[in-house]
């Protein structure tokens, strides 16, 4: 991702500084004012529909002509489809209705009799740099989630969506400016070149969190080129493990949904594990037959292959087939109608395989045995641990978060689908009356640490 | 921090793998068993007192002879002082009494009528690499906090404390092994060389969080040499701002405590800001006189200097003095009896100075004006925002967390003093009965997102 356009560093620095400044001011803006700004964004985007769709048509035409954007990506880029722009507008209203994640008191303690009183209060992270590909609706989703949580956002969209993103960001900024003033509009800014992103990745004084939404290569590049924290996931190697006592019909249905409901998603199944007893009972063959009927290619290690020989020979309809697996297949995110298949001796072996080869995203056990389910869910080290349910449920909307900025496989801060809650941190407020540590080290006072109601004192206390 | 001992990479890798393995097993260990292990550690350390103190005496003697360890550091290294070992033992019992941070349900939702049911449950981060200097009691504090939160810890202490840390870690591992088995002892391991640390910083598959406790240079080195998340703080440039309406006596007392109660701490005051009206009223002179009497050198910018001329001339007792400040003084963590002093025109200017020059650690406003206090606490972007109270309260023990692994100025995950709560993340458990996403996209079922009691279903549901 080398610099290509030679923009002077100072422009990007100024952009980041403006985001920091506007973001700091946004911290003091009330929920009502933020919601008014979201309504203004909605109105501004509604009025700009024609302009946005023209920009989008130009982007789509150029991408189609250039031919370097895949079919599915071109489809995601195109906003002209039935109801797509209305859905985008409805999303803004949905974010307005979400509860404000800022200002929640999560701990309140009177440190000693008479004070000081400590309050832990949620507050925005600060300035977020979000890098995303092709879907221009993501620009609106991220900006509105950022505003609702009082964060400034620097958006870098795909080159193929530049006109669309510019039109959308212009409209959103106009809405913010109308409600909160010109300077406040700097909480949403568009970055258009890779070299600007490369510069931002070095500005740890002005950017607090980078959220890459895109290919493994993009995420890895960013992780390796910044000291700013990165929230996201590289791979999504999700697995279903069919346990000894699994119900065959349920296993077939859950695995089929996990694999084929939307194979290009990060929460789609990539590896199928099966207990040897379930394989002996014919469960693996039934699951495999279902997948083959839906066109899935199964890459099976030798023992799994032995249970699937007949299927392989008959090549049932639907275009699926069974082939021998390579070792790499068990570390691969296919994002297609392909799955690796392995038979294991024990639940422990299954868990070890998931923890070693998975990407700690979302993994499921299919079993009628509650104790086995509990062992799997406690021992598998993933953001989502599921029992008898499709891995495709790993999604902010389905979890009830309203919307998501992405899915995280990080081990700190936020894990799994990340909604508004993941865009805040907290600060400690300590309200005193001239309290000194010396009073305590001298033995004149002592700490009592009494819990208080989770509510800030009224101004003036 | 280049490699110096030529240890083969595989040894460090094996150590990290063992930590991961033992840590995964620790996730399934009950609170009662973990507390039993903490009691076993306490007993083992109690029995090992003589051995540890002999090792410590050897470390102290060598450090004194080598002469490259500062006086205060040598004092922190020495465990032979009155009650120091007893305090260390009492600390283990205190961690045993803290609530288990693992297994808390913080969100429970029935996604649709009849299920699936979603639970967000706290769980350990995994493997922590903690790098600390001189204080060997930190090894015990960190290891026991790690065990209580089901994390494995890789400890790298200072070279000067190697014998002591070895003796302490051997004793702790023996205690863990006695209660939880030999393999479980690998949740606490000592790393002894810088080259091993350099290797660990590259092992993002096996190490989940790095916690450096030490100099700015150490923290910066680590931030720049790993893609693993780093929790901690580099600088601690804390400030007190004396507002227009500040009470002069309170200002003098709070600033004195903040600056002199323990100047080497990260939460000690480094910069004093004063509103011009308070300076006109003589508040700045009173605060400065108090500091000078306690030997503080004040580095004042020109306007502040104008209010301190008389004091400067008289040079009151106590060894303090007033000198002109350089620009650098306002970006410096002195960690000594030195403070930079500046007069500002407005509360806004004070906040802008804190946000621009501070390290977002802990900053205080001294004022009788509740509205000004509220504006400062809302607008200052620091882990701790204080009103009329010494910055020295920024500490896990004083906050009532029992103990701390360090103080964080990160903008994600954990901020301020970090106790047990900062050592956990969460996973999402989804309990279903063959639920498929297809049922929802087909319109056969719909999401209802009903909140459930914050309690996991009984096994077997």
mmCIF file of C-alpha atoms in Angstrom, chain B residues 214-401:
data_model
loop_
_atom_site.group_PDB
_atom_site.id
_atom_site.type_symbol
_atom_site.label_atom_id
_atom_site.label_comp_id
_atom_site.label_asym_id
_atom_site.label_seq_id
_atom_site.Cartn_x
_atom_site.Cartn_y
_atom_site.Cartn_z
ATOM 1 C CA UNK B 214 8.420 0.385 33.462
ATOM 2 C CA UNK B 215 10.145 3.294 31.827
ATOM 3 C CA UNK B 216 8.784 5.267 28.870
ATOM 4 C CA UNK B 217 11.566 3.825 26.748
ATOM 5 C CA UNK B 218 10.566 0.255 27.612
ATOM 6 C CA UNK B 219 6.886 0.886 26.819
ATOM 7 C CA UNK B 220 7.685 2.621 23.523
ATOM 8 C CA UNK B 221 10.097 -0.119 22.481
ATOM 9 C CA UNK B 222 7.401 -2.705 23.036
ATOM 10 C CA UNK B 223 4.653 -0.738 21.282
ATOM 11 C CA UNK B 224 6.855 -0.409 18.230
ATOM 12 C CA UNK B 225 7.975 -4.007 18.108
ATOM 13 C CA UNK B 226 4.857 -6.099 18.309
ATOM 14 C CA UNK B 227 1.472 -6.580 16.671
ATOM 15 C CA UNK B 228 0.167 -7.949 19.995
ATOM 16 C CA UNK B 229 -2.012 -5.443 21.881
ATOM 17 C CA UNK B 230 -0.100 -3.525 24.570
ATOM 18 C CA UNK B 231 -1.747 -2.335 27.789
ATOM 19 C CA UNK B 232 -0.086 0.386 29.792
ATOM 20 C CA UNK B 233 1.124 3.934 29.712
ATOM 21 C CA UNK B 234 4.284 5.582 28.513
ATOM 22 C CA UNK B 235 4.189 9.042 30.127
ATOM 23 C CA UNK B 236 2.304 10.199 33.166
ATOM 24 C CA UNK B 237 2.084 13.963 32.720
ATOM 25 C CA UNK B 238 -0.662 14.762 35.222
ATOM 26 C CA UNK B 239 -1.902 18.310 35.787
ATOM 27 C CA UNK B 240 -3.809 20.384 38.292
ATOM 28 C CA UNK B 241 -5.692 23.394 37.010
ATOM 29 C CA UNK B 242 -6.445 26.082 39.609
ATOM 30 C CA UNK B 243 -9.656 27.694 38.360
ATOM 31 C CA UNK B 244 -10.753 31.339 38.815
ATOM 32 C CA UNK B 245 -12.893 30.471 41.842
ATOM 33 C CA UNK B 246 -10.497 28.026 43.514
ATOM 34 C CA UNK B 247 -10.153 28.084 47.286
ATOM 35 C CA UNK B 248 -6.532 29.069 47.913
ATOM 36 C CA UNK B 249 -5.921 26.770 50.887
ATOM 37 C CA UNK B 250 -7.486 23.808 49.128
ATOM 38 C CA UNK B 251 -5.498 24.525 45.971
ATOM 39 C CA UNK B 252 -2.243 24.657 47.930
ATOM 40 C CA UNK B 253 -3.014 21.433 49.784
ATOM 41 C CA UNK B 254 -4.190 19.445 46.739
ATOM 42 C CA UNK B 255 -1.321 20.622 44.521
ATOM 43 C CA UNK B 256 1.231 19.897 47.258
ATOM 44 C CA UNK B 257 -0.114 16.366 47.767
ATOM 45 C CA UNK B 258 -0.285 15.763 44.003
ATOM 46 C CA UNK B 259 3.313 16.918 43.518
ATOM 47 C CA UNK B 260 5.196 15.791 46.617
ATOM 48 C CA UNK B 261 3.407 12.845 48.234
ATOM 49 C CA UNK B 262 5.429 10.492 45.974
ATOM 50 C CA UNK B 263 7.029 12.393 43.107
ATOM 51 C CA UNK B 264 8.357 9.281 41.316
ATOM 52 C CA UNK B 265 4.850 7.921 40.688
ATOM 53 C CA UNK B 266 3.110 8.170 37.324
ATOM 54 C CA UNK B 267 0.119 9.887 38.962
ATOM 55 C CA UNK B 268 2.188 12.722 40.479
ATOM 56 C CA UNK B 269 1.606 16.268 39.194
ATOM 57 C CA UNK B 270 4.012 17.586 36.563
ATOM 58 C CA UNK B 271 2.274 20.743 35.320
ATOM 59 C CA UNK B 272 0.388 23.390 37.303
ATOM 60 C CA UNK B 273 -2.088 25.569 35.393
ATOM 61 C CA UNK B 274 -3.694 28.634 36.949
ATOM 62 C CA UNK B 275 -6.509 30.895 35.753
ATOM 63 C CA UNK B 276 -5.335 34.535 35.469
ATOM 64 C CA UNK B 277 -7.989 35.689 37.967
ATOM 65 C CA UNK B 278 -6.791 33.199 40.558
ATOM 66 C CA UNK B 279 -3.245 34.414 39.902
ATOM 67 C CA UNK B 280 -4.416 38.030 40.384
ATOM 68 C CA UNK B 281 -6.066 37.051 43.683
ATOM 69 C CA UNK B 282 -2.738 35.698 44.918
ATOM 70 C CA UNK B 283 -3.776 32.029 44.790
ATOM 71 C CA UNK B 284 -0.895 31.086 42.495
ATOM 72 C CA UNK B 285 1.606 32.760 44.801
ATOM 73 C CA UNK B 286 0.213 30.881 47.805
ATOM 74 C CA UNK B 287 0.310 27.539 45.992
ATOM 75 C CA UNK B 288 3.833 28.251 44.736
ATOM 76 C CA UNK B 289 5.066 29.303 48.196
ATOM 77 C CA UNK B 290 3.793 26.020 49.626
ATOM 78 C CA UNK B 291 5.573 24.034 46.922
ATOM 79 C CA UNK B 292 8.805 25.999 47.376
ATOM 80 C CA UNK B 293 8.728 25.342 51.112
ATOM 81 C CA UNK B 294 8.694 21.641 50.260
ATOM 82 C CA UNK B 295 11.667 21.903 47.959
ATOM 83 C CA UNK B 296 9.928 21.977 44.598
ATOM 84 C CA UNK B 297 11.605 23.697 41.663
ATOM 85 C CA UNK B 298 9.017 25.652 39.681
ATOM 86 C CA UNK B 299 9.621 26.202 35.968
ATOM 87 C CA UNK B 300 7.369 29.106 35.069
ATOM 88 C CA UNK B 301 6.463 30.562 31.681
ATOM 89 C CA UNK B 302 6.798 34.376 31.527
ATOM 90 C CA UNK B 303 3.320 35.328 32.733
ATOM 91 C CA UNK B 304 3.427 32.854 35.620
ATOM 92 C CA UNK B 305 6.913 34.106 36.402
ATOM 93 C CA UNK B 306 5.541 37.641 36.782
ATOM 94 C CA UNK B 307 3.310 36.465 39.650
ATOM 95 C CA UNK B 308 6.172 34.611 41.299
ATOM 96 C CA UNK B 309 8.897 37.257 41.136
ATOM 97 C CA UNK B 310 8.826 38.051 44.842
ATOM 98 C CA UNK B 311 8.973 34.401 45.789
ATOM 99 C CA UNK B 312 11.800 33.895 43.372
ATOM 100 C CA UNK B 313 13.742 36.710 44.943
ATOM 101 C CA UNK B 314 13.220 35.636 48.540
ATOM 102 C CA UNK B 315 13.864 31.956 47.859
ATOM 103 C CA UNK B 316 11.953 30.752 50.898
ATOM 104 C CA UNK B 317 13.333 27.812 52.880
ATOM 105 C CA UNK B 318 12.951 24.189 51.773
ATOM 106 C CA UNK B 319 15.270 24.347 48.811
ATOM 107 C CA UNK B 320 12.691 25.204 46.183
ATOM 108 C CA UNK B 321 13.274 27.851 43.533
ATOM 109 C CA UNK B 322 11.590 29.523 40.609
ATOM 110 C CA UNK B 323 13.211 29.431 37.165
ATOM 111 C CA UNK B 324 12.000 30.273 33.659
ATOM 112 C CA UNK B 325 10.385 27.380 31.828
ATOM 113 C CA UNK B 326 11.326 26.089 28.402
ATOM 114 C CA UNK B 327 8.683 24.768 25.993
ATOM 115 C CA UNK B 328 9.897 21.242 26.692
ATOM 116 C CA UNK B 329 9.050 21.575 30.373
ATOM 117 C CA UNK B 330 5.360 21.411 29.479
ATOM 118 C CA UNK B 331 5.833 18.029 27.790
ATOM 119 C CA UNK B 332 8.076 16.507 30.446
ATOM 120 C CA UNK B 333 7.404 13.886 33.101
ATOM 121 C CA UNK B 334 9.895 15.083 35.748
ATOM 122 C CA UNK B 335 9.269 12.286 38.287
ATOM 123 C CA UNK B 336 11.067 14.569 40.742
ATOM 124 C CA UNK B 337 10.467 17.701 42.840
ATOM 125 C CA UNK B 338 10.013 19.829 39.721
ATOM 126 C CA UNK B 339 6.860 21.289 38.160
ATOM 127 C CA UNK B 340 6.067 23.441 35.127
ATOM 128 C CA UNK B 341 3.764 26.417 35.799
ATOM 129 C CA UNK B 342 1.548 28.304 33.371
ATOM 130 C CA UNK B 343 -1.143 30.988 33.640
ATOM 131 C CA UNK B 344 -4.145 30.659 31.306
ATOM 132 C CA UNK B 345 -6.871 33.112 30.342
ATOM 133 C CA UNK B 346 -9.854 30.783 30.416
ATOM 134 C CA UNK B 347 -11.106 27.375 31.455
ATOM 135 C CA UNK B 348 -11.188 26.478 27.747
ATOM 136 C CA UNK B 349 -7.497 27.340 27.400
ATOM 137 C CA UNK B 350 -6.728 25.142 30.389
ATOM 138 C CA UNK B 351 -8.652 22.233 28.894
ATOM 139 C CA UNK B 352 -6.977 22.715 25.530
ATOM 140 C CA UNK B 353 -3.535 22.663 27.231
ATOM 141 C CA UNK B 354 -4.391 19.477 29.154
ATOM 142 C CA UNK B 355 -5.739 17.706 26.080
ATOM 143 C CA UNK B 356 -2.750 18.777 23.947
ATOM 144 C CA UNK B 357 0.178 18.425 26.365
ATOM 145 C CA UNK B 358 -1.051 15.909 28.939
ATOM 146 C CA UNK B 359 -0.733 12.171 28.686
ATOM 147 C CA UNK B 360 -4.454 11.472 29.279
ATOM 148 C CA UNK B 361 -3.615 9.832 32.598
ATOM 149 C CA UNK B 362 -5.141 11.881 35.470
ATOM 150 C CA UNK B 363 -5.969 15.600 35.551
ATOM 151 C CA UNK B 364 -7.666 17.716 38.198
ATOM 152 C CA UNK B 365 -9.590 20.977 38.362
ATOM 153 C CA UNK B 366 -9.587 22.879 41.636
ATOM 154 C CA UNK B 367 -12.650 25.115 41.775
ATOM 155 C CA UNK B 368 -15.656 26.144 43.862
ATOM 156 C CA UNK B 369 -17.678 26.481 40.646
ATOM 157 C CA UNK B 370 -19.689 23.313 39.965
ATOM 158 C CA UNK B 371 -20.411 24.278 36.355
ATOM 159 C CA UNK B 372 -16.702 24.779 35.647
ATOM 160 C CA UNK B 373 -15.938 21.417 37.274
ATOM 161 C CA UNK B 374 -18.546 19.717 35.091
ATOM 162 C CA UNK B 375 -17.200 21.357 31.944
ATOM 163 C CA UNK B 376 -13.647 20.266 32.787
ATOM 164 C CA UNK B 377 -14.610 16.691 33.651
ATOM 165 C CA UNK B 378 -16.729 16.309 30.501
ATOM 166 C CA UNK B 379 -14.214 17.955 28.176
ATOM 167 C CA UNK B 380 -10.872 16.674 29.416
ATOM 168 C CA UNK B 381 -10.014 13.518 27.601
ATOM 169 C CA UNK B 382 -8.168 11.573 30.307
ATOM 170 C CA UNK B 383 -8.520 8.249 32.091
ATOM 171 C CA UNK B 384 -9.061 10.157 35.336
ATOM 172 C CA UNK B 385 -10.782 13.548 35.574
ATOM 173 C CA UNK B 386 -10.786 14.905 39.119
ATOM 174 C CA UNK B 387 -12.442 17.744 41.000
ATOM 175 C CA UNK B 388 -10.823 19.085 44.173
ATOM 176 C CA UNK B 389 -8.817 15.957 44.894
ATOM 177 C CA UNK B 390 -5.167 14.921 44.656
ATOM 178 C CA UNK B 391 -4.053 13.176 41.461
ATOM 179 C CA UNK B 392 -2.310 10.627 43.661
ATOM 180 C CA UNK B 393 -5.639 8.835 44.182
ATOM 181 C CA UNK B 394 -5.267 7.292 40.705
ATOM 182 C CA UNK B 395 -4.365 3.817 41.923
ATOM 183 C CA UNK B 396 -6.059 0.409 41.933
ATOM 184 C CA UNK B 397 -5.876 -0.041 45.674
ATOM 185 C CA UNK B 398 -7.274 3.429 46.389
ATOM 186 C CA UNK B 399 -10.040 2.892 43.833
ATOM 187 C CA UNK B 400 -11.058 -0.261 45.718
ATOM 188 C CA UNK B 401 -9.949 -2.782 43.088
#
